[in-house]
Short mmCIF file of C-alpha atoms in Angstrom, two decimals:
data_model
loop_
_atom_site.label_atom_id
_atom_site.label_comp_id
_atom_site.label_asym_id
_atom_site.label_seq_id
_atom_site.Cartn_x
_atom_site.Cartn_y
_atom_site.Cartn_z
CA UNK A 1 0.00 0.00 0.00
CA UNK A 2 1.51 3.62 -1.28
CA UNK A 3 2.26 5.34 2.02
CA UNK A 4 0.58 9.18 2.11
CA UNK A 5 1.78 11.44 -0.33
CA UNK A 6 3.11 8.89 -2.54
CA UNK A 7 1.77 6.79 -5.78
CA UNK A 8 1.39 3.21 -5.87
CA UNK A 9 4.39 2.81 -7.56
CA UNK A 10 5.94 4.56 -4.06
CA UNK A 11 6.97 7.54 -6.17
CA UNK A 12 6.12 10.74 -4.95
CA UNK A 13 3.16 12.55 -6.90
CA UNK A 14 4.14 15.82 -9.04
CA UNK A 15 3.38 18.59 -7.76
CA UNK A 16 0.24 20.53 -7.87
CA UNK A 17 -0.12 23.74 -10.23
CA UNK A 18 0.17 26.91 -8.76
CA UNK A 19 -1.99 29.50 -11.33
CA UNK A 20 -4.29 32.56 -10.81
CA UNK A 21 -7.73 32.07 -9.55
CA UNK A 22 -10.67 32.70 -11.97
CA UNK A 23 -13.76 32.40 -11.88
CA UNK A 24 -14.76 29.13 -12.72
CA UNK A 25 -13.00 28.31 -9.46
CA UNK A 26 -15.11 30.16 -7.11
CA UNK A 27 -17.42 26.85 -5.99
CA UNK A 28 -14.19 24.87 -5.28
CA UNK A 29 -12.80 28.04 -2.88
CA UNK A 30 -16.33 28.51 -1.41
CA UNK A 31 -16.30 24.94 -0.23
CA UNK A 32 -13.03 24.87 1.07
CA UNK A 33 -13.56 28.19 3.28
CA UNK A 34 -17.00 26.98 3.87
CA UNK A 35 -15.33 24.07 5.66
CA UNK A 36 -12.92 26.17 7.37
CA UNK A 37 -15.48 28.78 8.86
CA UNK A 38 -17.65 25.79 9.92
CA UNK A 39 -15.48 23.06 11.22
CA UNK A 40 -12.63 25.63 12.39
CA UNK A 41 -10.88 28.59 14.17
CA UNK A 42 -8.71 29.90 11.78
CA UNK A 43 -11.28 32.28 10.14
CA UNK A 44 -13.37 34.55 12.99
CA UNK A 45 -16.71 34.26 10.77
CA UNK A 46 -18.95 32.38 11.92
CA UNK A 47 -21.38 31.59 8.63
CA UNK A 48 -19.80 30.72 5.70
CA UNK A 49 -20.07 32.81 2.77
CA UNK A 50 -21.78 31.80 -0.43
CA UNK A 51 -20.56 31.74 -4.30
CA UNK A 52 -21.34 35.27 -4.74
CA UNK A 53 -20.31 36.81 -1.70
CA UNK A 54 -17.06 34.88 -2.16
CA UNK A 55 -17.09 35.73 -5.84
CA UNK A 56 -17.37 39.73 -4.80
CA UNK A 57 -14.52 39.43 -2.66
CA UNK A 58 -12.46 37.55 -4.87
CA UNK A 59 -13.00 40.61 -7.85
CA UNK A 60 -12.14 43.19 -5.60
CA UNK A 61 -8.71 42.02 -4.88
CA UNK A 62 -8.45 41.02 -8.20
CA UNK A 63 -9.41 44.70 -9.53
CA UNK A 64 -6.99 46.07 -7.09
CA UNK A 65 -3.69 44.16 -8.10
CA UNK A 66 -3.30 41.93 -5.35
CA UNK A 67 -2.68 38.37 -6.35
CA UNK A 68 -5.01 35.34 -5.63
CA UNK A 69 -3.42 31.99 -6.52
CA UNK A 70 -4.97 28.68 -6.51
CA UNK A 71 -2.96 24.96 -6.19
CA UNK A 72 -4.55 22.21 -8.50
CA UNK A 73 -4.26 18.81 -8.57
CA UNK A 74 -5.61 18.30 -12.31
CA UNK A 75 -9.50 19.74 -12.30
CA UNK A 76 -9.16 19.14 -8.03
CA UNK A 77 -8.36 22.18 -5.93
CA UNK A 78 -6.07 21.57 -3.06
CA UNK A 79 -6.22 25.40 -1.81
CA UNK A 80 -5.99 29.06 -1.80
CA UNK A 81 -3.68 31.75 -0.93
CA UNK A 82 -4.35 35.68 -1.27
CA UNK A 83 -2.87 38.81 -0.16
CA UNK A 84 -5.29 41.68 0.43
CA UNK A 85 -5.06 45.38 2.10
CA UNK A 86 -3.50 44.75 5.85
CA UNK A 87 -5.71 48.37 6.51
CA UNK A 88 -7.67 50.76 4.63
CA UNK A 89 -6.08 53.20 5.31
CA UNK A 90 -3.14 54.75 2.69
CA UNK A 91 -0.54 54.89 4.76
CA UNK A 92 -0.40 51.24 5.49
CA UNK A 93 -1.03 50.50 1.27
CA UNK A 94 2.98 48.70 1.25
CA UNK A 95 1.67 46.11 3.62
CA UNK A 96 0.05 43.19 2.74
CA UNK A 97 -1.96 40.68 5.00
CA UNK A 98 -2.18 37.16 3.75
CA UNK A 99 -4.80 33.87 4.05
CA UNK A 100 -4.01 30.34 2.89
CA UNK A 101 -6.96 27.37 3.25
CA UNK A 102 -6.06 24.46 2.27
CA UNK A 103 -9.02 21.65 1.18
CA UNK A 104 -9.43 19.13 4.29
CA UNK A 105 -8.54 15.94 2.00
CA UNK A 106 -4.96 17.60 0.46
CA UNK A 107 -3.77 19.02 4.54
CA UNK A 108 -0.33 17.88 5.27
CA UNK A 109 1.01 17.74 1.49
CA UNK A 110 2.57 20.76 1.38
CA UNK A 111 0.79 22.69 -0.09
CA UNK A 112 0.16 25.27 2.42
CA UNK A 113 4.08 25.56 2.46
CA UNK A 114 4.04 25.89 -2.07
CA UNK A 115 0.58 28.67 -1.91
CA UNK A 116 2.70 30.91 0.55
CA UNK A 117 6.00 30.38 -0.97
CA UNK A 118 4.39 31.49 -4.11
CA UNK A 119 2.02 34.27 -2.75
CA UNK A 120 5.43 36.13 -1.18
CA UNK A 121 7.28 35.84 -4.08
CA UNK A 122 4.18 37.53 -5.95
CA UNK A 123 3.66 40.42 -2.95
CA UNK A 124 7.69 40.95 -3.75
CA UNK A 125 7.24 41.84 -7.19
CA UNK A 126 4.17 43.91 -6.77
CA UNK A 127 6.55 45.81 -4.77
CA UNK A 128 5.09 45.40 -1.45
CA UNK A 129 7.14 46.29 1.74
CA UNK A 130 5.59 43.95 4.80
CA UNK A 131 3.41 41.03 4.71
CA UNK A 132 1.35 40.20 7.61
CA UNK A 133 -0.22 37.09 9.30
CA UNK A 134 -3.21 37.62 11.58
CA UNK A 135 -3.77 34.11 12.71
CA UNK A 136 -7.18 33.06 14.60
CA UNK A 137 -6.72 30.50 17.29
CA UNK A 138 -2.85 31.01 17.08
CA UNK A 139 -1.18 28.14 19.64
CA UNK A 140 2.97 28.14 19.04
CA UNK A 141 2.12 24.95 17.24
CA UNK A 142 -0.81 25.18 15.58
CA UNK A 143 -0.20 24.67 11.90
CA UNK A 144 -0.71 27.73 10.72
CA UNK A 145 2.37 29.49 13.18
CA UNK A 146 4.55 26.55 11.96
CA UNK A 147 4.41 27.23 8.47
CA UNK A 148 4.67 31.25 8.76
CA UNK A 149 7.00 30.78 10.72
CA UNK A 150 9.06 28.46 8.16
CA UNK A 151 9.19 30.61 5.80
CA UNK A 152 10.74 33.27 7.53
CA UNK A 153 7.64 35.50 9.04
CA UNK A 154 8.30 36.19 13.05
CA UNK A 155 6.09 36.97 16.01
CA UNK A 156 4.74 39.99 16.25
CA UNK A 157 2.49 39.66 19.25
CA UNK A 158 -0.67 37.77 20.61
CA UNK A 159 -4.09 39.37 21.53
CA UNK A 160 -5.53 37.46 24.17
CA UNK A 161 -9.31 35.71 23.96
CA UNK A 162 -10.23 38.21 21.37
CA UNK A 163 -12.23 35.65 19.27
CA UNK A 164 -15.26 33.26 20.54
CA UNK A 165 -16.23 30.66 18.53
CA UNK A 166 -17.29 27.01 19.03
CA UNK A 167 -17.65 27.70 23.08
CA UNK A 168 -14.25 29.08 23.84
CA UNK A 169 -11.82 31.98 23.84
CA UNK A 170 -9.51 32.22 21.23
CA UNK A 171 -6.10 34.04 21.05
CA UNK A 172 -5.24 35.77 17.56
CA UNK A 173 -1.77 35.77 16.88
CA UNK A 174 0.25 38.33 14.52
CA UNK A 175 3.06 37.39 12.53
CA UNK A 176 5.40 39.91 9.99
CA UNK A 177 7.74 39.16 7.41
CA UNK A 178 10.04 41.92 5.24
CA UNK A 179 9.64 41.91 1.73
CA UNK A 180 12.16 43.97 -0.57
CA UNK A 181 14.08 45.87 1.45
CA UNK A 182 11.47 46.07 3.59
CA UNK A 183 11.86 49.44 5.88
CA UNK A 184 14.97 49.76 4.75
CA UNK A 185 14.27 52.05 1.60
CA UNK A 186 12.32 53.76 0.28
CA UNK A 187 9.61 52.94 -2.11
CA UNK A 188 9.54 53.32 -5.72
CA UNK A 189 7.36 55.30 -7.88
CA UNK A 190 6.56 51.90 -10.04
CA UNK A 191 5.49 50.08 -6.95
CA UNK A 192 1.71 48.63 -7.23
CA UNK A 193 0.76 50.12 -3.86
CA UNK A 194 1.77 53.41 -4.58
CA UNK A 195 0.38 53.76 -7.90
CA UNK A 196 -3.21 55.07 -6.49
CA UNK A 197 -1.47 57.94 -4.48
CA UNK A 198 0.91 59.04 -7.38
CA UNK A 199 -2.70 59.28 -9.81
CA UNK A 200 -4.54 61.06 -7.04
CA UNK A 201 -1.76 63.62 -6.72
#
């Protein structure tokens, strides 16, 4: 019998494909967060979304540059990673607040670990400065800190029993990680998040 995460022929299965979301894949990322809002504590909602609210959200990231990435397994989707606005305020436009979800039947593959490899890499060459994790239900080894922390991202403080949901408290973590130069430098002019400000002005 092929051990998990390996083919019957004990090789190890290629990796998924890491593309853009689109449309057509809205249902797939609706059912995957709709298991995570319902069965979890990493998102603080409490009733999960349907196609079209997910949809909206999905275009308005899209609209605004940020990048929404997908992992497939063939026509199966594995997962999700996106970057959106940390605040809405301008001043905090270089920094960048992620979310990964990962389907229940492809957890501990990986591909957590590939979506947020490629989701920094993408937030780096939009130009962004900071990327932030604001984990729900944030142990020191829950999965989620494990795999920020992994790939470089560092504590950045805990707010205690600020989320209730399924009957207890629940601590939300932050995590930060430098992109570019991060604070280093200033930004440039051709930066994605400063485009807005520069047309306004």
């Amino acid at each position: 019998m092929a051990r998990d995460g390996e083919t019957m022929t004990g090789e190890a299965p290629p990796p998924p494909v890491l593309r853009p979301a689109t449309a057509a894949d809205m249902a797939a990322i609706t059912a995957i967060y709709g298991d995570a809002v319902r069965n979890g504590t990493a998102s603080y909602e409490l009733e999960p979304p349907d196609a079209v609210e997910m949809t909206r959200r999905w275009a308005g990231l899209a609209a605004a540059g940020y990048p929404y990435l997908v992992a497939a397994d063939a026509d199966v989707l594995l997962g999700y990673a996106y970057a959106g606005p940390f605040r809405a305020r301008p001043a905090y436009r270089f920094t960048t607040e992620d979310s990964v979800y990962v389907a229940p039947a492809a957890k501990r593959r990986g591909v957590g670990r590939l979506l947020l490899g490629a989701l920094l890499a993408a937030c780096e060459e939009a130009g962004f400065r900071q990327m932030v994790a604001v984990i729900g239900d944030g142990a020191n080894q829950s999965g989620s800190v494990r795999l920020h922390a992994a790939l470089g991202f560092r504590h950045a403080g805990t707010l205690t029993g600020t989320g209730f949901k399924h009957g207890r408290w629940l601590d939300t973590v932050f995590m930060q990680r430098a992109l570019n130069a991060g604070s280093r430098t200033p930004p440039g002019p051709a930066a994605l998040p400063e485009r807005p400000v520069r047309a306004s002005s």
